[in-house]
PDB file of C-alpha atoms in Angstrom:
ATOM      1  CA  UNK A   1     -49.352  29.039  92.283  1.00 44.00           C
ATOM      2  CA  UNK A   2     -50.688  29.935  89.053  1.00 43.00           C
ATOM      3  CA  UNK A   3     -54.114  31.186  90.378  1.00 43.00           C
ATOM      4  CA  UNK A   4     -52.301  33.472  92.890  1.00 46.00           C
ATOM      5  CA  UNK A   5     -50.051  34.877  90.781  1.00 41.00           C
ATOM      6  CA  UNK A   6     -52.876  36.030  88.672  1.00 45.00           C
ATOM      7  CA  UNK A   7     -55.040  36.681  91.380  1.00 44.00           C
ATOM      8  CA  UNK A   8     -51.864  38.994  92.238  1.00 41.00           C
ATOM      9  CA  UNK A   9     -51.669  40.848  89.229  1.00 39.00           C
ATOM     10  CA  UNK A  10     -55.948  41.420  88.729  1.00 40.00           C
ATOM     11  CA  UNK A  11     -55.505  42.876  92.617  1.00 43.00           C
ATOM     12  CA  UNK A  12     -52.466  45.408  91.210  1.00 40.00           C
ATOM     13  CA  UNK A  13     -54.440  46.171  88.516  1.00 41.00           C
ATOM     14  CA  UNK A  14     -57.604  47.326  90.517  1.00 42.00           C
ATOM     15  CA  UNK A  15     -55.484  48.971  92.839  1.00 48.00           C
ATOM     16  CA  UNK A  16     -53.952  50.967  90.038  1.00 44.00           C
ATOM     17  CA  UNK A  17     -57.357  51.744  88.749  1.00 45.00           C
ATOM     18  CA  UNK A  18     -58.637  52.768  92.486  1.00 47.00           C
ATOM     19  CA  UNK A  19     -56.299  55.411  92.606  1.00 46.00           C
ATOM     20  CA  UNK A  20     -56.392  56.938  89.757  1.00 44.00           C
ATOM     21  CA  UNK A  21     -60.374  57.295  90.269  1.00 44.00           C
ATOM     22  CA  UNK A  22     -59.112  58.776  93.499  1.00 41.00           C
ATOM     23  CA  UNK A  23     -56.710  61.050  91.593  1.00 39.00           C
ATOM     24  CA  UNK A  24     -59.006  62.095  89.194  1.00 37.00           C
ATOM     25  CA  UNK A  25     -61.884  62.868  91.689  1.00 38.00           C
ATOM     26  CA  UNK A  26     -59.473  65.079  93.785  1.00 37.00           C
ATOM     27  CA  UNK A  27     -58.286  67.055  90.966  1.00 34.00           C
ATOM     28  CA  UNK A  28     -61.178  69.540  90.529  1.00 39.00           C
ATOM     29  CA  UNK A  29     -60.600  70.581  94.083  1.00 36.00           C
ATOM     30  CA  UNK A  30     -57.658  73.225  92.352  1.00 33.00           C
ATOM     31  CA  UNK A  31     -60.305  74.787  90.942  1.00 36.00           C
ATOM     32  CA  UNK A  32     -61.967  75.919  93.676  1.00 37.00           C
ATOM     33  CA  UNK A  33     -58.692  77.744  95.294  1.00 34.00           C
ATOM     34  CA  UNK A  34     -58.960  81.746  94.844  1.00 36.00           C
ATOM     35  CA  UNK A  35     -57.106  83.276  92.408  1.00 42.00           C
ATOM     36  CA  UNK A  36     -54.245  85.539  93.214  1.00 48.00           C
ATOM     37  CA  UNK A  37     -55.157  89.020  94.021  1.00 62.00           C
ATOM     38  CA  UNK A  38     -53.920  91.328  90.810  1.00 89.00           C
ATOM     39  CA  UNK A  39     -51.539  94.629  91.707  1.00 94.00           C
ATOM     40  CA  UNK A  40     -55.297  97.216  92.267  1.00 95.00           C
ATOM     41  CA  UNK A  41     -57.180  94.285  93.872  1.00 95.00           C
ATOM     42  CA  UNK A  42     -53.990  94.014  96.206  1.00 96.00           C
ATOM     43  CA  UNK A  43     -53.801  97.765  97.163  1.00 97.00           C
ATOM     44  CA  UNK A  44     -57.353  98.414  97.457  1.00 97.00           C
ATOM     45  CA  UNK A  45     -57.340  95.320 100.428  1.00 97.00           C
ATOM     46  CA  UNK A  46     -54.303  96.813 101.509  1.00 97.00           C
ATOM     47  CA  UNK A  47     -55.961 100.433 101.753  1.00 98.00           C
ATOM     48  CA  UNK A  48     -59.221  98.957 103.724  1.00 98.00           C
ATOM     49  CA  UNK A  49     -61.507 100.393 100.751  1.00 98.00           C
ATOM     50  CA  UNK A  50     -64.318  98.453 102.437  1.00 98.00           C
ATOM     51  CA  UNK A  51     -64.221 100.386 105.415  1.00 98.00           C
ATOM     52  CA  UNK A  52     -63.703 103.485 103.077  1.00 98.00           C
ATOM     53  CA  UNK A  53     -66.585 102.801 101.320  1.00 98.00           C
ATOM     54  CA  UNK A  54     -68.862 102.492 103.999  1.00 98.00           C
ATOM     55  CA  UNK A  55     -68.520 106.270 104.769  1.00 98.00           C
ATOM     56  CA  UNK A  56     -70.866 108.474 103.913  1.00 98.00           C
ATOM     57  CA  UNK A  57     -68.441 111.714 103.199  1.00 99.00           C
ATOM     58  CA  UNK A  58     -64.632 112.382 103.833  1.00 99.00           C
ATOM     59  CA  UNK A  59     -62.587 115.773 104.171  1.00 99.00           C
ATOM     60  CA  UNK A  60     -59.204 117.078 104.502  1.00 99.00           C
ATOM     61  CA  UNK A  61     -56.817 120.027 104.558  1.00 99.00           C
ATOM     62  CA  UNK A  62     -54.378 120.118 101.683  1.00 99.00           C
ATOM     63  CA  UNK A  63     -51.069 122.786 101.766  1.00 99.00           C
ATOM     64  CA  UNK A  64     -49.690 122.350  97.917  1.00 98.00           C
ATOM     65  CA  UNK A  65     -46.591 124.231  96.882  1.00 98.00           C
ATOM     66  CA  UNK A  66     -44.681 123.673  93.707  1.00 97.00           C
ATOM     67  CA  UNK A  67     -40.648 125.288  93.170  1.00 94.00           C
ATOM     68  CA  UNK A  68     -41.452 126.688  96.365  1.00 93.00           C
ATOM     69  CA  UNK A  69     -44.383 128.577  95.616  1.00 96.00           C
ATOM     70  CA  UNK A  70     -47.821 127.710  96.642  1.00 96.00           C
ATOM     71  CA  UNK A  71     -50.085 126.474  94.455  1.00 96.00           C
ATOM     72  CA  UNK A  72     -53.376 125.276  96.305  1.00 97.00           C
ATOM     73  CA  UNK A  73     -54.393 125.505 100.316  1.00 98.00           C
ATOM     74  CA  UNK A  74     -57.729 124.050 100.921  1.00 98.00           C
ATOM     75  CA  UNK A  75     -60.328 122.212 102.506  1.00 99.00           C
ATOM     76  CA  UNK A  76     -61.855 119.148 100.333  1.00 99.00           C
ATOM     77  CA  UNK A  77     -64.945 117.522 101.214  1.00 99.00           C
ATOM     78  CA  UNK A  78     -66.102 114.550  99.042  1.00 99.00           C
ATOM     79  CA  UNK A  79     -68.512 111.898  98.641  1.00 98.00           C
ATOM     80  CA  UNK A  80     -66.764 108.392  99.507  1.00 98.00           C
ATOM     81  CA  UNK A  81     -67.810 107.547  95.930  1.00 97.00           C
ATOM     82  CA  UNK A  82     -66.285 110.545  94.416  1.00 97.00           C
ATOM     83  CA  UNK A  83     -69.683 111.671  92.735  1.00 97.00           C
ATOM     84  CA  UNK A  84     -70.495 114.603  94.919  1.00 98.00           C
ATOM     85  CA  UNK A  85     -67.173 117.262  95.869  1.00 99.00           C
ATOM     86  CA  UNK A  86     -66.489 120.809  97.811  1.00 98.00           C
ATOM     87  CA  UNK A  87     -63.327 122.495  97.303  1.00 98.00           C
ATOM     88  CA  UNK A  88     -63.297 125.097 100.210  1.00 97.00           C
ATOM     89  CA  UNK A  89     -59.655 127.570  98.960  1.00 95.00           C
ATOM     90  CA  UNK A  90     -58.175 130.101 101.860  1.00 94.00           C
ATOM     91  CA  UNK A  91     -58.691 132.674  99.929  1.00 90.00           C
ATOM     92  CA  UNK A  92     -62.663 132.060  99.623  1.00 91.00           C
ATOM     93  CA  UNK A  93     -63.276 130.175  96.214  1.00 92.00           C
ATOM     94  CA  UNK A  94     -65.591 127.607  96.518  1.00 95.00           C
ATOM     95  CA  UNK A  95     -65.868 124.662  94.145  1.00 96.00           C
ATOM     96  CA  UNK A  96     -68.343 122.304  93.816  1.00 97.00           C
ATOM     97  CA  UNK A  97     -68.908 119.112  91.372  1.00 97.00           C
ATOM     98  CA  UNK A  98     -72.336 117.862  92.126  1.00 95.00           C
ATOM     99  CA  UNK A  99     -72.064 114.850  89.926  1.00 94.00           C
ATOM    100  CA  UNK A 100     -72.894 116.404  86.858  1.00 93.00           C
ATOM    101  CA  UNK A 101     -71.276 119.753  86.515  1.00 95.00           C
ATOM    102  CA  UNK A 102     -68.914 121.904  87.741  1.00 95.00           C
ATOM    103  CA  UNK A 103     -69.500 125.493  89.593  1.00 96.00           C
ATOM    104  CA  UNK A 104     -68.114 128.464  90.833  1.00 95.00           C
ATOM    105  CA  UNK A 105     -69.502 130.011  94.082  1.00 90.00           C
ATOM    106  CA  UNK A 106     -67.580 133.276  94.993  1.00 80.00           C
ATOM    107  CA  UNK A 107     -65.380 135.255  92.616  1.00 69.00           C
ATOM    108  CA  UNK A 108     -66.527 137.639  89.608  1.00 67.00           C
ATOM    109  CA  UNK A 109     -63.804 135.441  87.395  1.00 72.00           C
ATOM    110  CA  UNK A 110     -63.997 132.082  86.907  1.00 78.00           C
ATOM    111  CA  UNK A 111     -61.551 130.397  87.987  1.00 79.00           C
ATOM    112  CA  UNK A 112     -58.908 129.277  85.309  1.00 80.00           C
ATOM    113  CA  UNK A 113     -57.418 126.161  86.913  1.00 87.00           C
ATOM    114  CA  UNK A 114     -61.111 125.287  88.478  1.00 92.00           C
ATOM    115  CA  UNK A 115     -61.781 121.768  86.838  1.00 92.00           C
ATOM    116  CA  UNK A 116     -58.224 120.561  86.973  1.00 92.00           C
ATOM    117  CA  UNK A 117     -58.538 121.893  90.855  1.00 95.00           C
ATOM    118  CA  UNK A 118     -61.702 119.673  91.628  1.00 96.00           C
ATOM    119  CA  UNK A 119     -60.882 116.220  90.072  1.00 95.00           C
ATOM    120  CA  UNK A 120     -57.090 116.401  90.250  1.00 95.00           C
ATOM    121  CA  UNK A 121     -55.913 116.448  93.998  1.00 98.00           C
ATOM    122  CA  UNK A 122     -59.424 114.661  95.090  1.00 98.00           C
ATOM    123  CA  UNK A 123     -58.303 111.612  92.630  1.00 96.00           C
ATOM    124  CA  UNK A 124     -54.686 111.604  94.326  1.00 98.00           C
ATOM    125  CA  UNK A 125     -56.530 111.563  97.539  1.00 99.00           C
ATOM    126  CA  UNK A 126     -58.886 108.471  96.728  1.00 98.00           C
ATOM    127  CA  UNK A 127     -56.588 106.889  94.277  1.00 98.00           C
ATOM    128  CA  UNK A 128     -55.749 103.609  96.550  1.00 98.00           C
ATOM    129  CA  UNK A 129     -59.868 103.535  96.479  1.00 98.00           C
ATOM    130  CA  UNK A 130     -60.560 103.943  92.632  1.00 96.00           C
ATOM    131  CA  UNK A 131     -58.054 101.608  91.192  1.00 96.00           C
ATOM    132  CA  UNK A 132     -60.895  98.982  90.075  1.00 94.00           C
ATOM    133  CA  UNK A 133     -63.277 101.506  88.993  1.00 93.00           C
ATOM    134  CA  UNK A 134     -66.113 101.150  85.932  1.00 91.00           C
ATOM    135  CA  UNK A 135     -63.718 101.931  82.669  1.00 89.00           C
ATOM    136  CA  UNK A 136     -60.053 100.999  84.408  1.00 92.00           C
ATOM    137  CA  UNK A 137     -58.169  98.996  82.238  1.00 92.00           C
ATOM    138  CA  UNK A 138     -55.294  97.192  83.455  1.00 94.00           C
ATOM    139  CA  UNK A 139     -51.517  95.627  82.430  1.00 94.00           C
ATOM    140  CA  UNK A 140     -49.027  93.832  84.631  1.00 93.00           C
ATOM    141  CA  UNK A 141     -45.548  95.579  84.323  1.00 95.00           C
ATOM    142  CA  UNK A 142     -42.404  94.500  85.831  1.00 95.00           C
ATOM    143  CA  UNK A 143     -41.076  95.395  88.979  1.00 96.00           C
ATOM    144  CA  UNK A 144     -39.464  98.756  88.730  1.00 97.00           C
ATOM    145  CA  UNK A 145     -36.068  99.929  91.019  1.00 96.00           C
ATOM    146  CA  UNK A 146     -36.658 103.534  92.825  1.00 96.00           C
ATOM    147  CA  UNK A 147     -34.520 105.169  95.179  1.00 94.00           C
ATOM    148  CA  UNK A 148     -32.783 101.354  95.817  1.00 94.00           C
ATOM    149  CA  UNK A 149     -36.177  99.706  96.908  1.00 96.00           C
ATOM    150  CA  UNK A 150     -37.873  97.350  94.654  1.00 97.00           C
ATOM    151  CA  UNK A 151     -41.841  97.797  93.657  1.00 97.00           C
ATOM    152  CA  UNK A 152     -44.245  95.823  91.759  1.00 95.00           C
ATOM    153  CA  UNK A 153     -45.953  98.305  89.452  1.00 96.00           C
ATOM    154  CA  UNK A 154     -49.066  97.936  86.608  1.00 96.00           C
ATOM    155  CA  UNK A 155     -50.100 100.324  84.036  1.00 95.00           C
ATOM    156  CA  UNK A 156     -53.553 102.239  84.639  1.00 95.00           C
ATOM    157  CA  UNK A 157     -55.538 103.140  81.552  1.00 92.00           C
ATOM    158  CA  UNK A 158     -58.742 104.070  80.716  1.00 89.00           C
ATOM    159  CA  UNK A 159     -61.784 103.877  78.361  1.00 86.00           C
ATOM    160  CA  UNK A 160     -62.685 106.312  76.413  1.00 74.00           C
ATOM    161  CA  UNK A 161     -65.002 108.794  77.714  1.00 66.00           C
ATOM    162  CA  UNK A 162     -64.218 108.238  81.249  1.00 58.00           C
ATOM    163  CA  UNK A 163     -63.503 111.698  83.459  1.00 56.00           C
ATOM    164  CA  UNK A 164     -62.145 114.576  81.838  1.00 54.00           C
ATOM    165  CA  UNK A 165     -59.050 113.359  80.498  1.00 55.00           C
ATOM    166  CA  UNK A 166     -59.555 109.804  79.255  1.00 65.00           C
ATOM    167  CA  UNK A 167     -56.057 109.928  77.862  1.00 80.00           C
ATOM    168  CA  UNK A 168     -54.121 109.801  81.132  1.00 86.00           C
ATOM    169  CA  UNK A 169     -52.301 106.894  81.987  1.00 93.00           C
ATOM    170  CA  UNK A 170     -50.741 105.697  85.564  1.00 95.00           C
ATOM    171  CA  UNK A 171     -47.746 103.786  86.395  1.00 97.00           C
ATOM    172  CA  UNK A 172     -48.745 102.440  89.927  1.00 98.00           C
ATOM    173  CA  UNK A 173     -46.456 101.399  92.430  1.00 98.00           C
ATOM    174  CA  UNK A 174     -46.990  98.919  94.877  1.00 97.00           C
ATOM    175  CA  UNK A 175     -45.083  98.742  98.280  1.00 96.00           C
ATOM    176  CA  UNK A 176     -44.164  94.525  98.133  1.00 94.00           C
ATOM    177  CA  UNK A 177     -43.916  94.739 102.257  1.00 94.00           C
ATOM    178  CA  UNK A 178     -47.298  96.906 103.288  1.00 96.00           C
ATOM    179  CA  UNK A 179     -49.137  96.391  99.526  1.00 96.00           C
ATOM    180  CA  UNK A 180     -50.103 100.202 100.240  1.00 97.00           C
ATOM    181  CA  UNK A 181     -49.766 102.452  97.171  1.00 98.00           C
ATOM    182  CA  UNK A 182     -46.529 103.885  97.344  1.00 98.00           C
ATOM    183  CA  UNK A 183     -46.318 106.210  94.518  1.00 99.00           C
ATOM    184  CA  UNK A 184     -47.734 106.810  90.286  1.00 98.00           C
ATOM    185  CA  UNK A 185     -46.517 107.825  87.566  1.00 97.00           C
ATOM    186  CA  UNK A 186     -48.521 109.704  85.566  1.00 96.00           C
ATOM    187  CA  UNK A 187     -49.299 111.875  82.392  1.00 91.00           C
ATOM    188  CA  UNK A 188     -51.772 115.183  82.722  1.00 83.00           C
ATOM    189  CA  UNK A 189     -53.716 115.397  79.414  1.00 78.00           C
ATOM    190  CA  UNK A 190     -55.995 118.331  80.995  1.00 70.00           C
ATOM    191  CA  UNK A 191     -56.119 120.776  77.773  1.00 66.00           C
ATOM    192  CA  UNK A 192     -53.562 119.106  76.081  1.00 74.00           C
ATOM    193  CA  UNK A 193     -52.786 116.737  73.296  1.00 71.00           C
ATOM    194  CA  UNK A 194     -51.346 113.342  74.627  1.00 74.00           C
ATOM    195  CA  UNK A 195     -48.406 113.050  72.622  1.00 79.00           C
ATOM    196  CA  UNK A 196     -47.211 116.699  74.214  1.00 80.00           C
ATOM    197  CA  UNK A 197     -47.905 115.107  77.811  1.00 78.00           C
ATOM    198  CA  UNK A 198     -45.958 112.339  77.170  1.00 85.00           C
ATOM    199  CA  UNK A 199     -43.053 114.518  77.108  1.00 83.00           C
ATOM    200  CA  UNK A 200     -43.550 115.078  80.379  1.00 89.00           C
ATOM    201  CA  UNK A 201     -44.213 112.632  82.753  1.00 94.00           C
ATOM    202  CA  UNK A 202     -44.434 113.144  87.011  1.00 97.00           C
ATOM    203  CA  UNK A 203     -44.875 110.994  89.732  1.00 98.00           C
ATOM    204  CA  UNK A 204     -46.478 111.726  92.809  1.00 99.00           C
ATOM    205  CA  UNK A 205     -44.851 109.913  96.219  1.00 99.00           C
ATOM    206  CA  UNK A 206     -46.890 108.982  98.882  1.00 99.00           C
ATOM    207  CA  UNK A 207     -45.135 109.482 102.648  1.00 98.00           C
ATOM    208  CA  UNK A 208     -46.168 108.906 105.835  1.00 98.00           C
ATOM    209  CA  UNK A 209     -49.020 107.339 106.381  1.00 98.00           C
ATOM    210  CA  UNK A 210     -51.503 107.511 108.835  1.00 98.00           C
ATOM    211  CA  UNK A 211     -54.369 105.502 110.266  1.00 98.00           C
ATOM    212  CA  UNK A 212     -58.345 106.642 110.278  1.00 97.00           C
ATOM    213  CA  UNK A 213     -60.412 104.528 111.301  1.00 96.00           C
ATOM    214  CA  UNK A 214     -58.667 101.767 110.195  1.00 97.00           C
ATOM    215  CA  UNK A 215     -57.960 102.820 106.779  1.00 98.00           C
ATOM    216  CA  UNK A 216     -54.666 104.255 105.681  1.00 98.00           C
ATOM    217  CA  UNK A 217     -54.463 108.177 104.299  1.00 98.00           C
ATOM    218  CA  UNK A 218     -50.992 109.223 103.698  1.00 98.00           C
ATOM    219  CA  UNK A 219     -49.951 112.938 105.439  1.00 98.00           C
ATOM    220  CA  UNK A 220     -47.225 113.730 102.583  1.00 99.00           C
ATOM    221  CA  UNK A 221     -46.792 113.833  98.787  1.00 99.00           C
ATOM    222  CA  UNK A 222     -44.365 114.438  96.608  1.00 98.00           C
ATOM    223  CA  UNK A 223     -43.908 115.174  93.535  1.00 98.00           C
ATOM    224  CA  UNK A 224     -41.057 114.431  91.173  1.00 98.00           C
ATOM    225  CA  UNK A 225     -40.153 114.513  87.150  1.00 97.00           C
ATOM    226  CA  UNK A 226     -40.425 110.970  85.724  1.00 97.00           C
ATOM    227  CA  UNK A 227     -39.249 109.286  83.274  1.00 95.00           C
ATOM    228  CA  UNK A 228     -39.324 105.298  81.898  1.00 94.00           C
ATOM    229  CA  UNK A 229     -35.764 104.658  81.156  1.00 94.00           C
ATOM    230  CA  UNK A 230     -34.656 106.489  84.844  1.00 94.00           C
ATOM    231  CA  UNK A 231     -37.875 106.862  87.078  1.00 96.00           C
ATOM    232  CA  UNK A 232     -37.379 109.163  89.856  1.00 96.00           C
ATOM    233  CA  UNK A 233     -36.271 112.531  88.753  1.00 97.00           C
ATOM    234  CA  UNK A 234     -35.790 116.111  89.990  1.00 97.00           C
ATOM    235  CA  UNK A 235     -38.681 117.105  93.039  1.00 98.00           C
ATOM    236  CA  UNK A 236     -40.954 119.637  91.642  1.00 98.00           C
ATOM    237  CA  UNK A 237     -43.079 120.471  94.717  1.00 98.00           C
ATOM    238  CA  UNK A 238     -45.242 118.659  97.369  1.00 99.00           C
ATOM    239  CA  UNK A 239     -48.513 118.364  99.396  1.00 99.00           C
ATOM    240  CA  UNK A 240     -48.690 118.052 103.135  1.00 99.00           C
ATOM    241  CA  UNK A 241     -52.088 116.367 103.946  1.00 99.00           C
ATOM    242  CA  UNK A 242     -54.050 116.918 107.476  1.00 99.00           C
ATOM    243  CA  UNK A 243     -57.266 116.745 109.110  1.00 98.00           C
ATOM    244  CA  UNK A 244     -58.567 114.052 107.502  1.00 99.00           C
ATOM    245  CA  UNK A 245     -61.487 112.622 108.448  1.00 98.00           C
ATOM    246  CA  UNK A 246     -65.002 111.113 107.958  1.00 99.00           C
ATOM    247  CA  UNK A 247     -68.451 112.900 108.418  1.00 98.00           C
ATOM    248  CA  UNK A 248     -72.328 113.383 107.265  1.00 98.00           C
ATOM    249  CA  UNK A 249     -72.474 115.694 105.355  1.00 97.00           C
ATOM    250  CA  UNK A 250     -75.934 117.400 105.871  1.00 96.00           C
ATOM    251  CA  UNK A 251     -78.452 117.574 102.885  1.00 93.00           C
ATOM    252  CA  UNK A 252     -77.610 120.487 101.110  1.00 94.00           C
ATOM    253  CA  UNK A 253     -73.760 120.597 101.929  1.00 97.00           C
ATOM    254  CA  UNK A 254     -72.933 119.804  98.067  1.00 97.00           C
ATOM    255  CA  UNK A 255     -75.964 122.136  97.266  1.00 95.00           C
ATOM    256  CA  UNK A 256     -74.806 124.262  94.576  1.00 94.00           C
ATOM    257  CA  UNK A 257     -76.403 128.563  94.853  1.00 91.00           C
ATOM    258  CA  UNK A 258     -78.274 130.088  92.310  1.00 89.00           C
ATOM    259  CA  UNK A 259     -75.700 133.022  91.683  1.00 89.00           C
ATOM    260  CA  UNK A 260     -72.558 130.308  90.895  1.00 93.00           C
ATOM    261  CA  UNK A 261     -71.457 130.033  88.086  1.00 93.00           C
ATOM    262  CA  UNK A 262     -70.941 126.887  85.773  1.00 93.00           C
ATOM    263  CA  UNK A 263     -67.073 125.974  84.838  1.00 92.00           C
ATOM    264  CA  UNK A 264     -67.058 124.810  81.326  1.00 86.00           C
ATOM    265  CA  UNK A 265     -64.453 122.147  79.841  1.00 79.00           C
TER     266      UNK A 265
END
């Protein structure tokens, strides 16, 4: 009896040791599941930006108005990548950033508002695209309450000497249903010091959106005065968004002419 009993306990003992070898060896296995997606990892999927970025060119028709008056009707045209863009107005200035510089080609005056004009409403347009960007820097931020809906939301910053305004930031709003960007916060440093933007928040809405070749473009924006401690405030004006779509550009459509003139900072 003796013999088995010990023969009993040496078996438990392997046994014990068998499976935590087995333990141990499954273990690493965790380490090969993905991570989770962060908030601009999860809207970029959610926007498609694949199937963005394998365009060549994109355009659309933009109808701004702010406190009722209108402020910009267009035609953009743009580079998927941002680094080549035409800003056709109604009135028959044409803008073009050809990766380097901006120009002027119509007008005798240069246009005051140009610059702001030709990276401003392009980056709302492609901001669901750009979110992960070279010089993007990134913080998770609670989940913020507007108009009674709940959103996950990150700060957006950026390194310095990136764009024209380095010192912007974005408060990004995610939609926790769709993932699609639903709206930003944002400060405009354009020709200003920071601390006197930051007095002055927006926050652009993004409504109704719409489906191009399987990626989503919203048709409406709005925009509203922000603030941290009550988010949504008064609407200051909004965008209504149409004829979007993809092209090829032909070779010299970003072409700038010898009589334009260049917009300085």
């Amino acid at each position: 009896m003796k013999i088995s009993f010990y023969a009993f306990v040496l078996l438990f003992f392997i046994s014990c040791k068998d499976q935590d070898q087995k333990s141990s060896e499954k273990a690493p296995e965790n380490r090969n599941i993905a991570p989770v997606l962060s908030v601009p990892e999860n809207i970029e999927e959610a926007h498609n930006k694949v199937a963005f970025m394998e365009q060549e060119a994109i355009a659309f028709d933009i109808d701004l108005s702010f406190n009722g008056n209108s402020r910009l009707n267009a035609t953009i045209s743009m580079l998927a990548n941002s680094s080549r863009i035409k800003l056709e107005k109604k009135d028959g200035t044409v803008l073009i950033f050809d990766g380097e510089k901006v120009f002027q080609q119509s007008g005798d005056l240069i246009d005051t508002g140009a610059r702001f004009d030709i990276f401003t409403w392009p980056y709302f347009f492609a901001l669901p695209f750009k979110l992960t960007d070279p010089g993007t820097m990134w913080e998770e931020k609670p989940d913020r309450d507007m108009e009674g809906q709940n959103y996950h939301t990150a700060r957006l910053t950026f390194q310095s000497q990136i764009g024209d305004s380095p010192d912007d930031w974005y408060l990004i709003y995610q939609d926790p249903e769709t993932l699609r960007l639903k709206a930003a916060a944002y400060i405009v440093t354009f020709n200003r010091a920071a601390e006197e933007a930051e007095k002055s928040p927006h926050i652009i809405v993004y409504e109704n959106y719409k489906m191009i070749k399987q990626v989503p473009f919203p048709q409406k924006w709005h925009f509203h005065n922000w603030s941290a401690e009550n988010g949504l405030g008064e609407k200051l004006g909004e965008a209504t968004i149409s004829n979007v779509h993809f092209f090829m550009p032909e070779k010299d459509f970003f072409s700038v002419s010898q009589d334009a003139k260049e917009v300085a900072r």
